[in-house]
XYZ file of C-alpha atoms in Angstrom:
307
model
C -171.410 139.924 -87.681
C -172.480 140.280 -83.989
C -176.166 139.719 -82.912
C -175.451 141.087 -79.484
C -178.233 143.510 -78.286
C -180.765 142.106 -80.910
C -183.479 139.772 -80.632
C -183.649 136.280 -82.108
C -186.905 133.990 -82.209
C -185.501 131.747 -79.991
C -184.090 134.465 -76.877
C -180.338 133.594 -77.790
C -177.551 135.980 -78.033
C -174.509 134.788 -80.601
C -171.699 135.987 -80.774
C -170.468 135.898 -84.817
C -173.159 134.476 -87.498
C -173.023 134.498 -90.771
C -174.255 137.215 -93.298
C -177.786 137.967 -93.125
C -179.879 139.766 -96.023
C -178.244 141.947 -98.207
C -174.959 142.091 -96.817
C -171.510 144.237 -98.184
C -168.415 142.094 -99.339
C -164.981 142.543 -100.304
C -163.806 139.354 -101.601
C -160.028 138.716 -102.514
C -158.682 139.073 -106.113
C -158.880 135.117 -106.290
C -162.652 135.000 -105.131
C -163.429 137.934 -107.282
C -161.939 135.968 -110.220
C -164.314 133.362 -109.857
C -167.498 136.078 -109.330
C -166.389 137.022 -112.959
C -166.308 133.778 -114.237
C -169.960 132.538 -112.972
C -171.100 135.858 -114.343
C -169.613 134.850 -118.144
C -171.697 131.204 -117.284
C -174.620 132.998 -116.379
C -174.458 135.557 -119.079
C -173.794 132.800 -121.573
C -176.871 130.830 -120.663
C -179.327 133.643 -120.272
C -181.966 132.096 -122.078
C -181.795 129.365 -119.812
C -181.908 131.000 -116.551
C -182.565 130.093 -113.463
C -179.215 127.871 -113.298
C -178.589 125.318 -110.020
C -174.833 125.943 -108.574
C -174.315 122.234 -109.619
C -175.187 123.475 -112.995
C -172.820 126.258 -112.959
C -170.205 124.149 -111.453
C -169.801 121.941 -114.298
C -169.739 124.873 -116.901
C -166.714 126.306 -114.383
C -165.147 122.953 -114.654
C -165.155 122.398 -118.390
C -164.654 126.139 -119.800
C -162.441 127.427 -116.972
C -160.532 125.072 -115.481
C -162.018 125.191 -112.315
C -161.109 121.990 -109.655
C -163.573 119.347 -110.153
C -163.832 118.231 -106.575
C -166.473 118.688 -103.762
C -164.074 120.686 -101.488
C -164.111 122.951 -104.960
C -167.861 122.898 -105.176
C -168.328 123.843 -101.665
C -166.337 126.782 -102.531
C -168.402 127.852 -105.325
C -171.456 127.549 -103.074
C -170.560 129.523 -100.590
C -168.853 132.419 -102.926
C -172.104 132.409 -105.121
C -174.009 132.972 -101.246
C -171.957 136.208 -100.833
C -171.809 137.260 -104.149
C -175.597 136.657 -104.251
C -175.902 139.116 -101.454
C -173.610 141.673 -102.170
C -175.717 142.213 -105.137
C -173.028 141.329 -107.586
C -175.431 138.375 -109.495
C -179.359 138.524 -109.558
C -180.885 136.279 -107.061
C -183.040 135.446 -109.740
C -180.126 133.743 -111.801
C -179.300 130.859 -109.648
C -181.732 128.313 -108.336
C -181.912 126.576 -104.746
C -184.600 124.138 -103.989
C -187.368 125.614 -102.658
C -190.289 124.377 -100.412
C -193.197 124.572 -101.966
C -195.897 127.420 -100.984
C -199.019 125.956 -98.986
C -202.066 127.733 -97.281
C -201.861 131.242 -99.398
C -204.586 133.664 -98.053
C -207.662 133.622 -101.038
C -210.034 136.321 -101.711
C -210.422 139.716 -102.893
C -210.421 143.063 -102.060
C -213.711 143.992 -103.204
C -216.622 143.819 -105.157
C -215.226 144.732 -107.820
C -211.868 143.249 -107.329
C -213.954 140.158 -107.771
C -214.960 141.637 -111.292
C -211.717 142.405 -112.809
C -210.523 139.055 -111.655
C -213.422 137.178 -113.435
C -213.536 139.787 -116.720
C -209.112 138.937 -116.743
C -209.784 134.887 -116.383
C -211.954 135.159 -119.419
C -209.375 136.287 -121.578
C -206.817 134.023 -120.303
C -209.406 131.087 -121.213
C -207.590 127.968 -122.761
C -208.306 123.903 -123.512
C -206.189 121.641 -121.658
C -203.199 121.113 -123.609
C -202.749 117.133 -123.144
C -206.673 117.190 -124.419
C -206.944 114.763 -126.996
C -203.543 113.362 -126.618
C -202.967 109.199 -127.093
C -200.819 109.523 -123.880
C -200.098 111.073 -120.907
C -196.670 112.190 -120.465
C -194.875 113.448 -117.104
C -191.049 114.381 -116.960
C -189.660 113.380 -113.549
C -186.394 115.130 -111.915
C -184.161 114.298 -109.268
C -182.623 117.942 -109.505
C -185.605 120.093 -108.252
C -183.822 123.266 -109.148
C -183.530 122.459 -112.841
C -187.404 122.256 -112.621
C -188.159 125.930 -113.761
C -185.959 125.688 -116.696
C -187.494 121.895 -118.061
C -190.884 122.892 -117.321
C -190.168 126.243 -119.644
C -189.744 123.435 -122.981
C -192.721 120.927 -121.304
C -195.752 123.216 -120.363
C -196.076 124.567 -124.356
C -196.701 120.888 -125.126
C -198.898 120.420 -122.429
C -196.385 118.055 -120.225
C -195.667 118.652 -116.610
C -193.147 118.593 -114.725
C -192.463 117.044 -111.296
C -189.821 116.697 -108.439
C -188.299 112.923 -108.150
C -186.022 113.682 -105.514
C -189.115 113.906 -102.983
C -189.601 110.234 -104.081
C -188.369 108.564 -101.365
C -191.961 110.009 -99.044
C -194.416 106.926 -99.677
C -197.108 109.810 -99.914
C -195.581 111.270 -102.641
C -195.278 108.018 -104.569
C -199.022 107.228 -103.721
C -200.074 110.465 -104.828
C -198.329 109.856 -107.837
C -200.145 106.259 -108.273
C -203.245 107.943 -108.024
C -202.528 110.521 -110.411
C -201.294 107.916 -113.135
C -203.869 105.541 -112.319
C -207.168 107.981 -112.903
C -206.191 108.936 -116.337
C -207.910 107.338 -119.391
C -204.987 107.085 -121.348
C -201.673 105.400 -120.826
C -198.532 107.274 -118.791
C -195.275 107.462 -120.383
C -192.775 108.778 -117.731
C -189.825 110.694 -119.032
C -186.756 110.645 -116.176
C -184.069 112.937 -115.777
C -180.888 112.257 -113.341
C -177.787 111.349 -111.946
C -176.417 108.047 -113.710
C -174.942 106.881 -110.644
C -175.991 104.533 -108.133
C -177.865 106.552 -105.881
C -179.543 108.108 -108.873
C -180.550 104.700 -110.525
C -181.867 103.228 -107.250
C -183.986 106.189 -106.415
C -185.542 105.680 -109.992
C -185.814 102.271 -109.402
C -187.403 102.245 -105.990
C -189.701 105.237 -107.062
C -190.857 103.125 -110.163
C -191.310 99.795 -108.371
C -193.102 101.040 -105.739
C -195.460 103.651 -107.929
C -196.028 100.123 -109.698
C -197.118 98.177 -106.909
C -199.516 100.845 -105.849
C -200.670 101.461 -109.224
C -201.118 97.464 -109.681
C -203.358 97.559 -106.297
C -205.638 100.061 -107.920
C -206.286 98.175 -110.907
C -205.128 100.197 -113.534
C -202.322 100.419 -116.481
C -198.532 100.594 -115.426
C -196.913 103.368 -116.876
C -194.057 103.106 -119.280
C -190.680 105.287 -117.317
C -187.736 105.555 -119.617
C -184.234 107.123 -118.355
C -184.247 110.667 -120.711
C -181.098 111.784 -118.804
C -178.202 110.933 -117.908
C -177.475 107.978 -120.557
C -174.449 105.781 -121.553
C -174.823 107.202 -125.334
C -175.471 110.574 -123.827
C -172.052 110.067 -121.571
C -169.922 109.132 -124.930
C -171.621 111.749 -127.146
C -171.485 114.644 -125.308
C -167.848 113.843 -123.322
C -169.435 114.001 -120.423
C -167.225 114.192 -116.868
C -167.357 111.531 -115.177
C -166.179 110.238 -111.496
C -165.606 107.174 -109.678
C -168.361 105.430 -107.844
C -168.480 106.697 -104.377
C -166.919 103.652 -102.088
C -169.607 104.381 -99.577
C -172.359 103.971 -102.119
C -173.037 101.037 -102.625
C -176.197 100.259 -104.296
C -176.668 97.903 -106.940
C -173.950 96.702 -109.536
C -170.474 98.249 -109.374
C -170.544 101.532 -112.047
C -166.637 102.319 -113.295
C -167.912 105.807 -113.930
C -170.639 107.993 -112.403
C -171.824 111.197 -113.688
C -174.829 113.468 -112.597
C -177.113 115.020 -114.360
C -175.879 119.156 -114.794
C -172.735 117.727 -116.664
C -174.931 118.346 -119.576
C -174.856 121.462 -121.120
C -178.313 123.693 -120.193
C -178.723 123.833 -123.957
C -177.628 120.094 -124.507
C -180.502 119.420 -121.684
C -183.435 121.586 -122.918
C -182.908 119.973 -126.731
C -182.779 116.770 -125.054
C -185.964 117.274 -123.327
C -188.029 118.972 -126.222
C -187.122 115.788 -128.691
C -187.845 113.030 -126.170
C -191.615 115.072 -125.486
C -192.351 115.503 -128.883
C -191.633 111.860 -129.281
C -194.591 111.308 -127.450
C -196.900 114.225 -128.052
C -199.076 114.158 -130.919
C -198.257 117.639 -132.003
C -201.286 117.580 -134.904
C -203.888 117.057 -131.905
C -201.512 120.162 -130.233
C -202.321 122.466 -132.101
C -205.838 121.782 -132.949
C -206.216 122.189 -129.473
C -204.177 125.677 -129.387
C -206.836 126.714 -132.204
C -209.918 125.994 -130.516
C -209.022 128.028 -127.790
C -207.962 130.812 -129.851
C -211.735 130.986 -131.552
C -213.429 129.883 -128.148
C -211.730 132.949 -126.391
C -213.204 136.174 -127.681
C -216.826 134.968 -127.568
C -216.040 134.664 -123.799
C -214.285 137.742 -123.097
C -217.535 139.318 -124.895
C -219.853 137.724 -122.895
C -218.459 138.478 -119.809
C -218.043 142.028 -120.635
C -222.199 141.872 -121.495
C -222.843 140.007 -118.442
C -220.463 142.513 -115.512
Protein backbone atom coordinates (compact mmCIF):
# COMPACT_ATOMS: atom_id res chain seq x y z
CA UNK A 1 0.00 0.00 0.00
CA UNK A 2 1.84 3.23 -1.02
CA UNK A 3 1.53 6.47 1.10
CA UNK A 4 3.23 8.48 -1.59
CA UNK A 5 1.43 11.86 -2.21
CA UNK A 6 -0.39 11.68 1.24
CA UNK A 7 0.26 13.27 4.39
CA UNK A 8 1.43 11.59 7.59
CA UNK A 9 1.59 13.34 11.17
CA UNK A 10 5.04 13.20 11.18
CA UNK A 11 5.93 14.83 7.23
CA UNK A 12 7.29 11.30 6.06
CA UNK A 13 6.66 9.70 2.81
CA UNK A 14 6.85 5.55 2.89
CA UNK A 15 7.03 3.68 0.47
CA UNK A 16 4.85 0.17 1.34
CA UNK A 17 2.94 0.07 4.91
CA UNK A 18 0.78 -2.13 6.04
CA UNK A 19 -3.12 -2.19 5.70
CA UNK A 20 -4.82 0.67 7.10
CA UNK A 21 -8.70 0.77 8.07
CA UNK A 22 -10.94 -1.29 6.35
CA UNK A 23 -8.85 -2.75 3.85
CA UNK A 24 -9.83 -5.62 0.81
CA UNK A 25 -8.07 -9.13 1.04
CA UNK A 26 -7.71 -12.14 -0.90
CA UNK A 27 -6.10 -14.60 1.24
CA UNK A 28 -4.87 -18.09 -0.11
CA UNK A 29 -7.01 -21.29 0.20
CA UNK A 30 -4.68 -22.22 3.27
CA UNK A 31 -5.25 -18.76 5.08
CA UNK A 32 -8.86 -18.86 4.18
CA UNK A 33 -9.01 -22.31 5.86
CA UNK A 34 -8.01 -20.98 8.99
CA UNK A 35 -10.59 -17.67 8.63
CA UNK A 36 -13.21 -20.57 8.65
CA UNK A 37 -11.96 -22.24 11.45
CA UNK A 38 -11.71 -19.08 13.98
CA UNK A 39 -15.18 -18.32 12.71
CA UNK A 40 -16.52 -22.08 14.01
CA UNK A 41 -14.41 -20.90 17.55
CA UNK A 42 -16.05 -17.76 17.58
CA UNK A 43 -19.43 -18.99 16.62
CA UNK A 44 -19.10 -21.74 19.18
CA UNK A 45 -18.39 -19.40 22.04
CA UNK A 46 -20.85 -16.67 21.25
CA UNK A 47 -22.08 -16.29 24.56
CA UNK A 48 -18.75 -15.62 25.61
CA UNK A 49 -17.65 -13.05 23.27
CA UNK A 50 -15.25 -10.81 23.16
CA UNK A 51 -12.45 -13.68 22.81
CA UNK A 52 -8.39 -12.66 23.09
CA UNK A 53 -6.39 -14.31 19.95
CA UNK A 54 -4.53 -16.26 22.75
CA UNK A 55 -7.92 -17.49 23.60
CA UNK A 56 -8.77 -18.51 20.20
CA UNK A 57 -5.43 -19.96 19.68
CA UNK A 58 -5.78 -22.62 22.12
CA UNK A 59 -9.37 -23.62 20.91
CA UNK A 60 -7.45 -23.86 17.20
CA UNK A 61 -4.90 -25.99 18.85
CA UNK A 62 -7.06 -28.51 20.65
CA UNK A 63 -10.20 -28.87 18.16
CA UNK A 64 -8.29 -28.35 14.90
CA UNK A 65 -5.06 -29.36 14.97
CA UNK A 66 -3.57 -26.22 14.56
CA UNK A 67 0.60 -25.95 15.39
CA UNK A 68 1.01 -25.12 18.91
CA UNK A 69 4.03 -22.91 18.55
CA UNK A 70 4.62 -19.07 18.68
CA UNK A 71 5.78 -18.87 15.00
CA UNK A 72 2.00 -20.52 14.66
CA UNK A 73 0.47 -17.94 16.92
CA UNK A 74 2.04 -15.12 15.19
CA UNK A 75 0.34 -16.41 12.23
CA UNK A 76 -3.00 -16.44 13.67
CA UNK A 77 -2.45 -12.85 14.80
CA UNK A 78 -1.70 -11.43 11.92
CA UNK A 79 -4.47 -13.46 9.69
CA UNK A 80 -7.17 -12.51 12.38
CA UNK A 81 -5.65 -8.50 11.61
CA UNK A 82 -6.66 -8.94 7.92
CA UNK A 83 -9.50 -10.92 8.30
CA UNK A 84 -10.62 -8.38 10.95
CA UNK A 85 -10.42 -5.76 8.28
CA UNK A 86 -11.67 -7.27 5.37
CA UNK A 87 -14.80 -7.51 7.29
CA UNK A 88 -14.86 -11.25 7.30
CA UNK A 89 -15.17 -11.45 11.55
CA UNK A 90 -16.79 -8.59 13.71
CA UNK A 91 -14.26 -6.42 15.30
CA UNK A 92 -16.34 -6.78 18.13
CA UNK A 93 -15.54 -10.63 18.48
CA UNK A 94 -11.94 -10.56 19.31
CA UNK A 95 -10.36 -8.56 22.08
CA UNK A 96 -6.91 -6.55 22.11
CA UNK A 97 -5.86 -4.70 25.15
CA UNK A 98 -6.96 -1.48 25.16
CA UNK A 99 -5.77 1.79 26.90
CA UNK A 100 -8.04 2.96 29.00
CA UNK A 101 -10.22 6.24 28.10
CA UNK A 102 -9.12 9.44 30.21
CA UNK A 103 -10.27 13.18 30.02
CA UNK A 104 -13.85 12.53 28.13
CA UNK A 105 -15.52 15.96 27.42
CA UNK A 106 -18.66 16.28 30.32
CA UNK A 107 -21.73 18.23 29.96
CA UNK A 108 -24.83 18.57 28.14
CA UNK A 109 -26.41 19.92 25.38
CA UNK A 110 -29.02 21.81 27.01
CA UNK A 111 -31.32 22.63 29.53
CA UNK A 112 -33.16 20.13 29.05
CA UNK A 113 -30.61 17.64 28.03
CA UNK A 114 -29.73 18.12 31.65
CA UNK A 115 -33.41 16.96 32.45
CA UNK A 116 -33.69 13.81 30.60
CA UNK A 117 -30.33 12.87 31.94
CA UNK A 118 -31.42 13.38 35.63
CA UNK A 119 -35.33 11.99 35.01
CA UNK A 120 -33.13 8.55 33.11
CA UNK A 121 -30.56 8.28 36.32
CA UNK A 122 -33.59 7.98 38.49
CA UNK A 123 -34.79 4.99 36.99
CA UNK A 124 -31.52 3.40 36.71
CA UNK A 125 -31.24 3.98 40.68
CA UNK A 126 -29.60 0.91 42.49
CA UNK A 127 -27.78 -0.04 46.15
CA UNK A 128 -24.29 -0.94 45.90
CA UNK A 129 -24.13 -4.49 45.31
CA UNK A 130 -21.11 -5.49 47.78
CA UNK A 131 -23.49 -3.44 50.46
CA UNK A 132 -23.77 -5.48 53.35
CA UNK A 133 -21.34 -8.06 52.29
CA UNK A 134 -18.78 -9.79 55.18
CA UNK A 135 -16.02 -9.22 52.52
CA UNK A 136 -14.74 -7.46 49.86
CA UNK A 137 -13.86 -9.39 46.92
CA UNK A 138 -11.73 -8.24 43.72
CA UNK A 139 -10.78 -10.70 40.80
CA UNK A 140 -7.33 -9.77 39.47
CA UNK A 141 -6.11 -10.67 35.71
CA UNK A 142 -2.96 -10.80 34.06
CA UNK A 143 -4.86 -11.19 30.60
CA UNK A 144 -6.52 -7.69 30.27
CA UNK A 145 -8.47 -8.79 27.26
CA UNK A 146 -10.33 -11.57 29.06
CA UNK A 147 -11.51 -8.66 31.34
CA UNK A 148 -14.91 -7.95 29.51
CA UNK A 149 -15.89 -11.49 29.52
CA UNK A 150 -14.97 -12.17 33.68
CA UNK A 151 -16.39 -8.99 34.62
CA UNK A 152 -19.81 -10.18 32.62
CA UNK A 153 -20.10 -13.31 35.68
CA UNK A 154 -18.50 -10.68 38.59
CA UNK A 155 -20.48 -7.32 38.30
CA UNK A 156 -24.14 -9.31 38.98
CA UNK A 157 -22.55 -10.25 42.32
CA UNK A 158 -21.27 -7.03 42.91
CA UNK A 159 -17.34 -8.02 42.38
CA UNK A 160 -15.02 -6.08 40.19
CA UNK A 161 -12.76 -6.72 38.09
CA UNK A 162 -9.22 -5.39 37.55
CA UNK A 163 -6.08 -5.57 35.23
CA UNK A 164 -2.90 -7.41 37.01
CA UNK A 165 -0.76 -7.19 34.18
CA UNK A 166 -0.37 -3.26 34.84
CA UNK A 167 1.05 -4.50 38.21
CA UNK A 168 4.40 -4.06 37.71
CA UNK A 169 3.68 0.39 37.85
CA UNK A 170 4.29 1.02 41.74
CA UNK A 171 1.28 3.53 41.27
CA UNK A 172 -0.91 1.02 40.34
CA UNK A 173 -0.01 -1.22 43.26
CA UNK A 174 -0.36 1.85 45.66
CA UNK A 175 -3.56 2.69 44.31
CA UNK A 176 -4.53 -0.65 44.88
CA UNK A 177 -3.22 -0.49 48.71
CA UNK A 178 -5.30 2.34 49.16
CA UNK A 179 -8.27 0.91 47.75
CA UNK A 180 -7.97 -2.37 49.96
CA UNK A 181 -6.88 -0.55 52.87
CA UNK A 182 -10.08 2.07 53.19
CA UNK A 183 -12.62 -0.61 53.21
CA UNK A 184 -14.30 -1.71 56.50
CA UNK A 185 -14.35 -5.15 55.74
CA UNK A 186 -11.67 -7.64 54.88
CA UNK A 187 -10.31 -8.16 50.96
CA UNK A 188 -10.26 -11.51 49.55
CA UNK A 189 -8.38 -11.30 46.17
CA UNK A 190 -9.36 -13.82 43.56
CA UNK A 191 -6.25 -14.23 40.78
CA UNK A 192 -6.43 -15.37 37.42
CA UNK A 193 -3.15 -16.29 35.19
CA UNK A 194 -0.47 -17.87 33.56
CA UNK A 195 0.97 -20.80 35.85
CA UNK A 196 4.33 -20.19 34.71
CA UNK A 197 7.12 -18.39 36.10
CA UNK A 198 6.63 -15.09 34.85
CA UNK A 199 3.00 -15.41 35.79
CA UNK A 200 3.68 -16.57 39.47
CA UNK A 201 6.32 -13.87 40.08
CA UNK A 202 4.19 -11.07 38.82
CA UNK A 203 1.53 -12.36 41.41
CA UNK A 204 3.99 -12.61 43.84
CA UNK A 205 5.70 -9.27 43.50
CA UNK A 206 2.20 -7.56 43.03
CA UNK A 207 1.03 -9.22 46.39
CA UNK A 208 4.18 -8.55 48.41
CA UNK A 209 4.48 -5.25 47.55
CA UNK A 210 0.45 -4.31 47.81
CA UNK A 211 1.30 -5.89 51.37
CA UNK A 212 4.00 -3.78 52.38
CA UNK A 213 2.10 -0.71 51.40
CA UNK A 214 -0.99 -1.88 52.87
CA UNK A 215 1.08 -2.82 56.22
CA UNK A 216 2.44 1.00 56.17
CA UNK A 217 -1.11 2.23 56.25
CA UNK A 218 -2.15 0.33 59.11
CA UNK A 219 -4.77 -1.71 57.95
CA UNK A 220 -5.82 -5.59 57.28
CA UNK A 221 -3.79 -7.63 54.59
CA UNK A 222 -5.92 -9.06 52.17
CA UNK A 223 -6.29 -12.74 51.62
CA UNK A 224 -5.08 -13.41 47.37
CA UNK A 225 -5.68 -16.96 46.34
CA UNK A 226 -4.51 -18.32 42.72
CA UNK A 227 -8.36 -18.96 41.02
CA UNK A 228 -6.60 -19.76 37.69
CA UNK A 229 -4.36 -21.50 36.32
CA UNK A 230 -3.97 -24.44 39.05
CA UNK A 231 -2.10 -27.82 39.29
CA UNK A 232 -5.68 -29.63 39.88
CA UNK A 233 -7.07 -27.37 37.22
CA UNK A 234 -3.93 -28.53 34.80
CA UNK A 235 -4.79 -32.46 35.51
CA UNK A 236 -8.58 -32.01 35.39
CA UNK A 237 -9.15 -30.23 32.52
CA UNK A 238 -5.93 -31.80 30.28
CA UNK A 239 -4.68 -28.74 30.00
CA UNK A 240 -1.58 -28.02 27.27
CA UNK A 241 1.20 -27.49 28.66
CA UNK A 242 4.94 -26.30 27.56
CA UNK A 243 8.33 -26.30 28.80
CA UNK A 244 9.63 -23.54 30.97
CA UNK A 245 11.10 -20.92 28.82
CA UNK A 246 15.17 -21.33 29.30
CA UNK A 247 15.37 -17.58 29.37
CA UNK A 248 12.89 -17.31 32.19
CA UNK A 249 14.16 -17.86 34.91
CA UNK A 250 12.34 -16.82 37.91
CA UNK A 251 11.89 -18.74 40.88
CA UNK A 252 11.94 -22.68 41.17
CA UNK A 253 12.38 -24.73 37.99
CA UNK A 254 8.47 -25.59 36.63
CA UNK A 255 8.61 -29.05 34.28
CA UNK A 256 5.47 -27.68 32.70
CA UNK A 257 4.07 -24.18 32.09
CA UNK A 258 0.72 -23.37 30.91
CA UNK A 259 -1.14 -19.93 30.56
CA UNK A 260 -4.17 -19.02 31.39
CA UNK A 261 -6.63 -19.19 27.82
CA UNK A 262 -5.79 -23.03 27.76
CA UNK A 263 -8.97 -23.14 29.65
CA UNK A 264 -11.96 -23.43 27.91
CA UNK A 265 -14.07 -19.78 27.91
CA UNK A 266 -16.84 -21.86 29.44
CA UNK A 267 -14.41 -23.92 31.75
CA UNK A 268 -13.17 -20.18 32.84
CA UNK A 269 -16.49 -18.31 33.39
CA UNK A 270 -17.82 -21.54 35.69
CA UNK A 271 -14.61 -21.33 37.33
CA UNK A 272 -14.97 -17.78 38.14
CA UNK A 273 -18.78 -17.73 39.16
CA UNK A 274 -18.06 -20.74 41.89
CA UNK A 275 -14.89 -19.27 43.38
CA UNK A 276 -17.16 -15.59 43.79
CA UNK A 277 -19.99 -17.13 45.16
CA UNK A 278 -17.66 -18.80 47.56
CA UNK A 279 -17.20 -15.60 48.97
CA UNK A 280 -20.34 -13.60 48.39
CA UNK A 281 -23.04 -13.87 50.75
CA UNK A 282 -25.68 -14.32 48.14
CA UNK A 283 -28.73 -13.99 50.99
CA UNK A 284 -27.37 -10.30 51.75
CA UNK A 285 -27.33 -10.20 47.50
CA UNK A 286 -30.36 -10.25 46.97
CA UNK A 287 -31.82 -8.40 49.80
CA UNK A 288 -29.90 -5.80 48.43
CA UNK A 289 -31.29 -6.38 44.68
CA UNK A 290 -34.85 -6.00 46.49
CA UNK A 291 -34.42 -2.85 48.15
CA UNK A 292 -33.55 -1.26 45.14
CA UNK A 293 -36.31 -2.67 43.26
CA UNK A 294 -38.99 -0.98 45.93
CA UNK A 295 -36.64 2.17 46.44
CA UNK A 296 -36.78 2.81 42.57
CA UNK A 297 -40.26 3.84 41.54
CA UNK A 298 -40.78 6.25 44.45
CA UNK A 299 -37.76 8.02 42.82
CA UNK A 300 -38.59 7.94 39.31
CA UNK A 301 -42.03 9.54 40.68
CA UNK A 302 -40.55 12.12 42.43
CA UNK A 303 -38.43 13.27 39.93
CA UNK A 304 -41.10 13.30 37.41
CA UNK A 305 -43.15 15.73 40.22
CA UNK A 306 -40.15 17.71 40.82
CA UNK A 307 -38.88 18.46 36.53
Amino acid sequence: MSTAGRNTVSGRTYRRTRPRGFAPWSPSPEKLLLVEQIRQVLDEYRAYLPLTARQVFYRLVGNHGFPKDEKAYDRLQETLNRARRARLIPMGDIRDDRAEVLGLPAGYRDPQDWVDTVKASARLYARPLDQGQPRAVEVWVEAQGMMPMISRVTEPLGVAVYGSGGFESVCSKHAAALRIAHREVPTTVLRIGDRDPSGLSILDAAAEDVAQFIEELGATLPTVKQLAVTEQQITEYGLATAPQKRTDRRGDHMSATVQVEALGPDQLVALVRAGVEELVDLEMLERVKAASERERPDLVARGERLL
